[in-house]
Amino acid sequence: MSLVGYGVLVGVPVISTAWVRLLGFTEVEVGRVAGADLGGLAIGAVLTALVVANMNRRVLVLIAVAIAVGANAACLVMVSYEQVLWLRLIAGIGSGIYTAVAIATLGGTAKPARAFNLMLFAFAFSQALEMYVLPQLSMNGIYLVFIGCYVFGLLFLHWIPPRPVDKSLDVEVDVAESDGEHHVEHRHVPAYVPWLVLGAMVATYINIGAYWTYIELASLASEASPTWVSQLLVYTSFFSIVGCLVATVISNRFGLARPLLMTLVLQAIIVGMLAGGINNTNILISMFSFNFLWIFVDVYQMSTVANVDHSGRFAALMPGAQGLGQILGPNIAASILAAGLGYQGVFIMCALASLTGMLIYLFMYLRLRKTIPALADAS
């Protein structure tokens, strides 16, 4: 269900190009529409976070499907920019509720890091499938695929627990005693910890949202081969699989925080390198690295929140933080393009957003090292 909920986010490069080619939207309008869709994701997730700890989650899923299917169906007949803008916002809200319930449920499992890793492993295959299938469809065909996926997800509704088992915000810490024995203590985690993670998530998804929305359009305006770039959108998705495996190995050895800090620095470098111009070589390096590191970021961020939040309230906000970053990223990029700063300005902004996320995590990590060291280096 989480894969279905993230379907539009994954397919943004292809959908953005389809809006330009099939509906005649401008590059700036594409940024606004993509931002509305992904901003709706944020709104839906925030609404879900308010009630997910107490309301029946299966009812929430049914409401989400009704909203998402209805809005996507309306897009089949309403094709003007203003109509599509509002319909994608509504569809995004349904998607946000749907995704937030799925993520909150995964976060409440006994081993959330493993659950998110498995989700992202499957995510790599679904991403590649979307990149391959969606470009071959009409605009209505793309909307019908989304409708079908939401309806298909209802088959798994009985797997969703109606309510969370535990609503506490704490973490288990292994404490060594003077005689060498160990015992487990429950330490309350300050609320600022998950909020800082969510804030950093917004910053990192400003980068991801802008990059992923405009990467194909930027390449079409460069010396890179359009056919080459279309192939990369498919094949680089599979590199996320490697990212899942490597992320698990690294986090088991070094924890979550330190690898995440390094990942965000590297991500800033690989998106910023395109500011000097795009060619077949550097877009290959950038797109492969981007997909590889994207998985790192998601695994580490989601697992950090899930380690301390058992109610699902903060976990449900993760798609909201991602969606907020996704609405800000494309809209900031659209404003940069409207100001005549070109794609060079867009990629510089992406790099700065990634570094901003890194600085937020660095602040959180240093604070936790002083208060709850075991959580700071948790895996």
GROMACS .gro file of C-alpha atoms in nm, residues 4-243:
model
  240
    4VAL     CA    1   0.077   0.273  -0.429
    5GLY     CA    2   0.062   0.583  -0.212
    6TYR     CA    3   0.402   0.697  -0.332
    7GLY     CA    4   0.313   0.624  -0.695
    8VAL     CA    5   0.283   0.986  -0.810
    9LEU     CA    6   0.600   1.087  -0.625
   10VAL     CA    7   0.793   0.813  -0.804
   11GLY     CA    8   0.646   0.890  -1.144
   12VAL     CA    9   0.691   1.268  -1.131
   13PRO     CA   10   0.958   1.290  -1.408
   14VAL     CA   11   0.742   1.097  -1.653
   15ILE     CA   12   0.415   1.261  -1.548
   16SER     CA   13   0.572   1.608  -1.570
   17THR     CA   14   0.686   1.539  -1.925
   18ALA     CA   15   0.340   1.401  -2.011
   19TRP     CA   16   0.174   1.719  -1.885
   20VAL     CA   17   0.399   1.921  -2.115
   21ARG     CA   18   0.368   1.700  -2.424
   22LEU     CA   19   0.010   1.578  -2.396
   23LEU     CA   20  -0.169   1.866  -2.223
   24GLY     CA   21   0.051   2.155  -2.338
   25PHE     CA   22   0.146   2.284  -1.993
   26THR     CA   23   0.449   2.510  -1.963
   27GLU     CA   24   0.751   2.420  -1.750
   28VAL     CA   25   0.637   2.666  -1.484
   29GLU     CA   26   0.282   2.522  -1.484
   30VAL     CA   27   0.424   2.172  -1.447
   31GLY     CA   28   0.607   2.282  -1.133
   32ARG     CA   29   0.283   2.423  -0.990
   33VAL     CA   30   0.076   2.113  -1.071
   34ALA     CA   31   0.340   1.872  -0.939
   35GLY     CA   32   0.370   2.087  -0.629
   36ALA     CA   33  -0.009   2.079  -0.578
   37ASP     CA   34  -0.018   1.700  -0.611
   38LEU     CA   35   0.266   1.645  -0.369
   39GLY     CA   36   0.148   1.925  -0.142
   40GLY     CA   37  -0.183   1.743  -0.117
   41LEU     CA   38   0.019   1.444  -0.002
   42ALA     CA   39   0.148   1.658   0.285
   43ILE     CA   40  -0.198   1.784   0.378
   44GLY     CA   41  -0.341   1.432   0.380
   45ALA     CA   42  -0.057   1.305   0.596
   46VAL     CA   43  -0.099   1.589   0.848
   47LEU     CA   44  -0.473   1.524   0.872
   48THR     CA   45  -0.401   1.155   0.927
   49ALA     CA   46  -0.145   1.226   1.200
   50LEU     CA   47  -0.414   1.405   1.400
   51VAL     CA   48  -0.635   1.097   1.422
   52VAL     CA   49  -0.422   0.791   1.341
   53ALA     CA   50  -0.359   0.700   1.706
   54ASN     CA   51  -0.732   0.685   1.786
   55MET     CA   52  -0.937   0.641   1.466
   56ASN     CA   53  -0.987   0.307   1.292
   57ARG     CA   54  -0.714   0.294   1.027
   58ARG     CA   55  -0.918   0.079   0.792
   59VAL     CA   56  -1.183   0.349   0.775
   60LEU     CA   57  -0.911   0.602   0.695
   61VAL     CA   58  -0.793   0.387   0.404
   62LEU     CA   59  -1.146   0.365   0.261
   63ILE     CA   60  -1.184   0.743   0.283
   64ALA     CA   61  -0.846   0.789   0.113
   65VAL     CA   62  -0.931   0.556  -0.175
   66ALA     CA   63  -1.263   0.734  -0.236
   67ILE     CA   64  -1.088   1.073  -0.255
   68ALA     CA   65  -0.794   0.958  -0.471
   69VAL     CA   66  -1.003   0.754  -0.715
   70GLY     CA   67  -1.263   1.031  -0.750
   71ALA     CA   68  -1.004   1.302  -0.823
   72ASN     CA   69  -0.811   1.086  -1.071
   73ALA     CA   70  -1.136   0.995  -1.246
   74ALA     CA   71  -1.224   1.364  -1.278
   75CYS     CA   72  -0.884   1.426  -1.441
   76LEU     CA   73  -0.996   1.202  -1.727
   77VAL     CA   74  -1.242   1.468  -1.846
   78MET     CA   75  -1.108   1.794  -1.699
   79VAL     CA   76  -0.783   1.892  -1.870
   80SER     CA   77  -0.738   2.268  -1.836
   81TYR     CA   78  -0.448   2.390  -1.622
   82GLU     CA   79  -0.670   2.539  -1.349
   83GLN     CA   80  -0.887   2.228  -1.327
   84VAL     CA   81  -0.594   1.987  -1.320
   85LEU     CA   82  -0.417   2.200  -1.057
   86TRP     CA   83  -0.705   2.165  -0.809
   87LEU     CA   84  -0.782   1.804  -0.895
   88ARG     CA   85  -0.420   1.701  -0.839
   89LEU     CA   86  -0.431   1.875  -0.499
   90ILE     CA   87  -0.740   1.671  -0.405
   91ALA     CA   88  -0.586   1.349  -0.540
   92GLY     CA   89  -0.275   1.425  -0.336
   93ILE     CA   90  -0.480   1.456  -0.016
   94GLY     CA   91  -0.626   1.110  -0.074
   95SER     CA   92  -0.280   0.977  -0.149
   96GLY     CA   93  -0.144   1.140   0.167
   97ILE     CA   94  -0.403   0.975   0.392
   98TYR     CA   95  -0.347   0.638   0.223
   99THR     CA   96   0.032   0.661   0.246
  100ALA     CA   97   0.038   0.794   0.602
  101VAL     CA   98  -0.165   0.499   0.730
  102ALA     CA   99   0.067   0.255   0.553
  103ILE     CA  100   0.384   0.423   0.686
  104ALA     CA  101   0.246   0.451   1.040
  105THR     CA  102   0.166   0.080   1.032
  106LEU     CA  103   0.517  -0.010   0.913
  107GLY     CA  104   0.666   0.214   1.182
  108GLY     CA  105   0.473   0.026   1.449
  109THR     CA  106   0.626  -0.312   1.365
  110ALA     CA  107   0.877  -0.481   1.596
  111LYS     CA  108   1.165  -0.406   1.356
  112PRO     CA  109   1.077  -0.080   1.177
  113ALA     CA  110   1.419  -0.032   1.013
  114ARG     CA  111   1.388  -0.372   0.851
  115ALA     CA  112   1.027  -0.303   0.748
  116PHE     CA  113   1.120   0.026   0.581
  117ASN     CA  114   1.416  -0.137   0.411
  118LEU     CA  115   1.192  -0.406   0.264
  119MET     CA  116   0.947  -0.139   0.152
  120LEU     CA  117   1.220   0.059  -0.020
  121PHE     CA  118   1.358  -0.259  -0.176
  122ALA     CA  119   1.017  -0.317  -0.337
  123PHE     CA  120   1.002   0.056  -0.410
  124ALA     CA  121   1.301   0.021  -0.643
  125PHE     CA  122   1.115  -0.232  -0.859
  126SER     CA  123   0.791  -0.032  -0.863
  127GLN     CA  124   0.987   0.281  -0.957
  128ALA     CA  125   1.154   0.106  -1.250
  129LEU     CA  126   0.819  -0.037  -1.361
  130GLU     CA  127   0.660   0.308  -1.357
  131MET     CA  128   0.949   0.460  -1.550
  132TYR     CA  129   0.908   0.189  -1.815
  133VAL     CA  130   0.528   0.168  -1.842
  134LEU     CA  131   0.399   0.523  -1.790
  135PRO     CA  132   0.580   0.686  -2.089
  136GLN     CA  133   0.401   0.441  -2.318
  137LEU     CA  134   0.055   0.548  -2.198
  138SER     CA  135  -0.174   0.836  -2.280
  139MET     CA  136  -0.250   1.093  -2.010
  140ASN     CA  137  -0.578   0.916  -1.932
  141GLY     CA  138  -0.393   0.585  -1.930
  142ILE     CA  139  -0.164   0.716  -1.656
  143TYR     CA  140  -0.462   0.827  -1.445
  144LEU     CA  141  -0.633   0.490  -1.495
  145VAL     CA  142  -0.321   0.310  -1.371
  146PHE     CA  143  -0.334   0.515  -1.051
  147ILE     CA  144  -0.705   0.438  -1.006
  148GLY     CA  145  -0.645   0.067  -1.056
  149CYS     CA  146  -0.360   0.062  -0.805
  150TYR     CA  147  -0.568   0.225  -0.530
  151VAL     CA  148  -0.851  -0.022  -0.584
  152PHE     CA  149  -0.605  -0.312  -0.588
  153GLY     CA  150  -0.462  -0.195  -0.254
  154LEU     CA  151  -0.799  -0.259  -0.089
  155LEU     CA  152  -0.728  -0.631  -0.117
  156PHE     CA  153  -0.474  -0.585   0.166
  157LEU     CA  154  -0.703  -0.381   0.390
  158HIS     CA  155  -0.744  -0.664   0.644
  159TRP     CA  156  -0.367  -0.656   0.705
  160ILE     CA  157  -0.393  -0.306   0.852
  161PRO     CA  158  -0.435  -0.316   1.234
  162PRO     CA  159  -0.727  -0.093   1.336
  163ARG     CA  160  -0.526   0.084   1.608
  164PRO     CA  161  -0.169   0.101   1.746
  165VAL     CA  162  -0.059  -0.125   2.032
  166ASP     CA  163   0.167   0.133   2.204
  167LYS     CA  164   0.135   0.513   2.209
  168SER     CA  165   0.450   0.605   2.403
  169LEU     CA  166   0.736   0.826   2.287
  170ASP     CA  167   1.034   0.650   2.439
  171VAL     CA  168   1.330   0.430   2.362
  172GLU     CA  169   1.487   0.126   2.527
  173VAL     CA  170   1.847   0.187   2.636
  174ASP     CA  171   2.093  -0.085   2.736
  175VAL     CA  172   2.263   0.034   3.057
  176ALA     CA  173   2.588  -0.121   3.188
  177GLU     CA  174   2.608  -0.157   3.568
  178SER     CA  175   2.924  -0.128   3.781
  179ASP     CA  176   2.947  -0.507   3.820
  180GLY     CA  177   2.942  -0.558   3.444
  181GLU     CA  178   2.578  -0.664   3.426
  182HIS     CA  179   2.339  -0.496   3.182
  183HIS     CA  180   1.977  -0.395   3.215
  184VAL     CA  181   1.728  -0.216   2.992
  185GLU     CA  182   1.584   0.124   3.082
  186HIS     CA  183   1.305   0.317   2.914
  187ARG     CA  184   1.413   0.674   2.843
  188HIS     CA  185   1.161   0.938   2.739
  189VAL     CA  186   1.262   1.099   2.412
  190PRO     CA  187   1.217   1.478   2.388
  191ALA     CA  188   0.951   1.571   2.133
  192TYR     CA  189   1.202   1.791   1.950
  193VAL     CA  190   1.381   1.479   1.820
  194PRO     CA  191   1.110   1.357   1.580
  195TRP     CA  192   1.022   1.718   1.493
  196LEU     CA  193   1.383   1.787   1.395
  197VAL     CA  194   1.386   1.475   1.179
  198LEU     CA  195   1.065   1.589   1.010
  199GLY     CA  196   1.213   1.936   0.953
  200ALA     CA  197   1.525   1.787   0.799
  201MET     CA  198   1.304   1.561   0.589
  202VAL     CA  199   1.132   1.869   0.444
  203ALA     CA  200   1.469   2.016   0.347
  204THR     CA  201   1.593   1.696   0.186
  205TYR     CA  202   1.270   1.654  -0.008
  206ILE     CA  203   1.290   2.008  -0.140
  207ASN     CA  204   1.603   1.883  -0.312
  208ILE     CA  205   1.445   1.553  -0.417
  209GLY     CA  206   1.121   1.715  -0.536
  210ALA     CA  207   1.288   1.977  -0.752
  211TYR     CA  208   1.548   1.739  -0.894
  212TRP     CA  209   1.301   1.461  -0.969
  213THR     CA  210   1.042   1.696  -1.123
  214TYR     CA  211   1.280   1.871  -1.361
  215ILE     CA  212   1.562   1.624  -1.431
  216GLU     CA  213   1.411   1.496  -1.757
  217LEU     CA  214   1.301   1.842  -1.873
  218ALA     CA  215   1.644   1.985  -1.788
  219SER     CA  216   1.815   1.713  -1.989
  220LEU     CA  217   1.594   1.786  -2.291
  221ALA     CA  218   1.727   2.142  -2.286
  222SER     CA  219   2.090   2.020  -2.276
  223GLU     CA  220   2.335   1.834  -2.497
  224ALA     CA  221   2.240   1.500  -2.339
  225SER     CA  222   2.058   1.249  -2.560
  226PRO     CA  223   1.682   1.234  -2.481
  227THR     CA  224   1.678   0.859  -2.554
  228TRP     CA  225   1.973   0.806  -2.321
  229VAL     CA  226   1.802   0.997  -2.040
  230SER     CA  227   1.476   0.802  -2.083
  231GLN     CA  228   1.670   0.477  -2.050
  232LEU     CA  229   1.850   0.607  -1.742
  233LEU     CA  230   1.518   0.682  -1.570
  234VAL     CA  231   1.442   0.310  -1.587
  235TYR     CA  232   1.782   0.154  -1.525
  236THR     CA  233   1.896   0.385  -1.247
  237SER     CA  234   1.586   0.288  -1.049
  238PHE     CA  235   1.734  -0.058  -1.002
  239PHE     CA  236   2.040   0.098  -0.839
  240SER     CA  237   1.811   0.171  -0.545
  241ILE     CA  238   1.819  -0.203  -0.474
  242VAL     CA  239   2.193  -0.182  -0.412
  243GLY     CA  240   2.126   0.120  -0.194
   0.00000   0.00000   0.00000
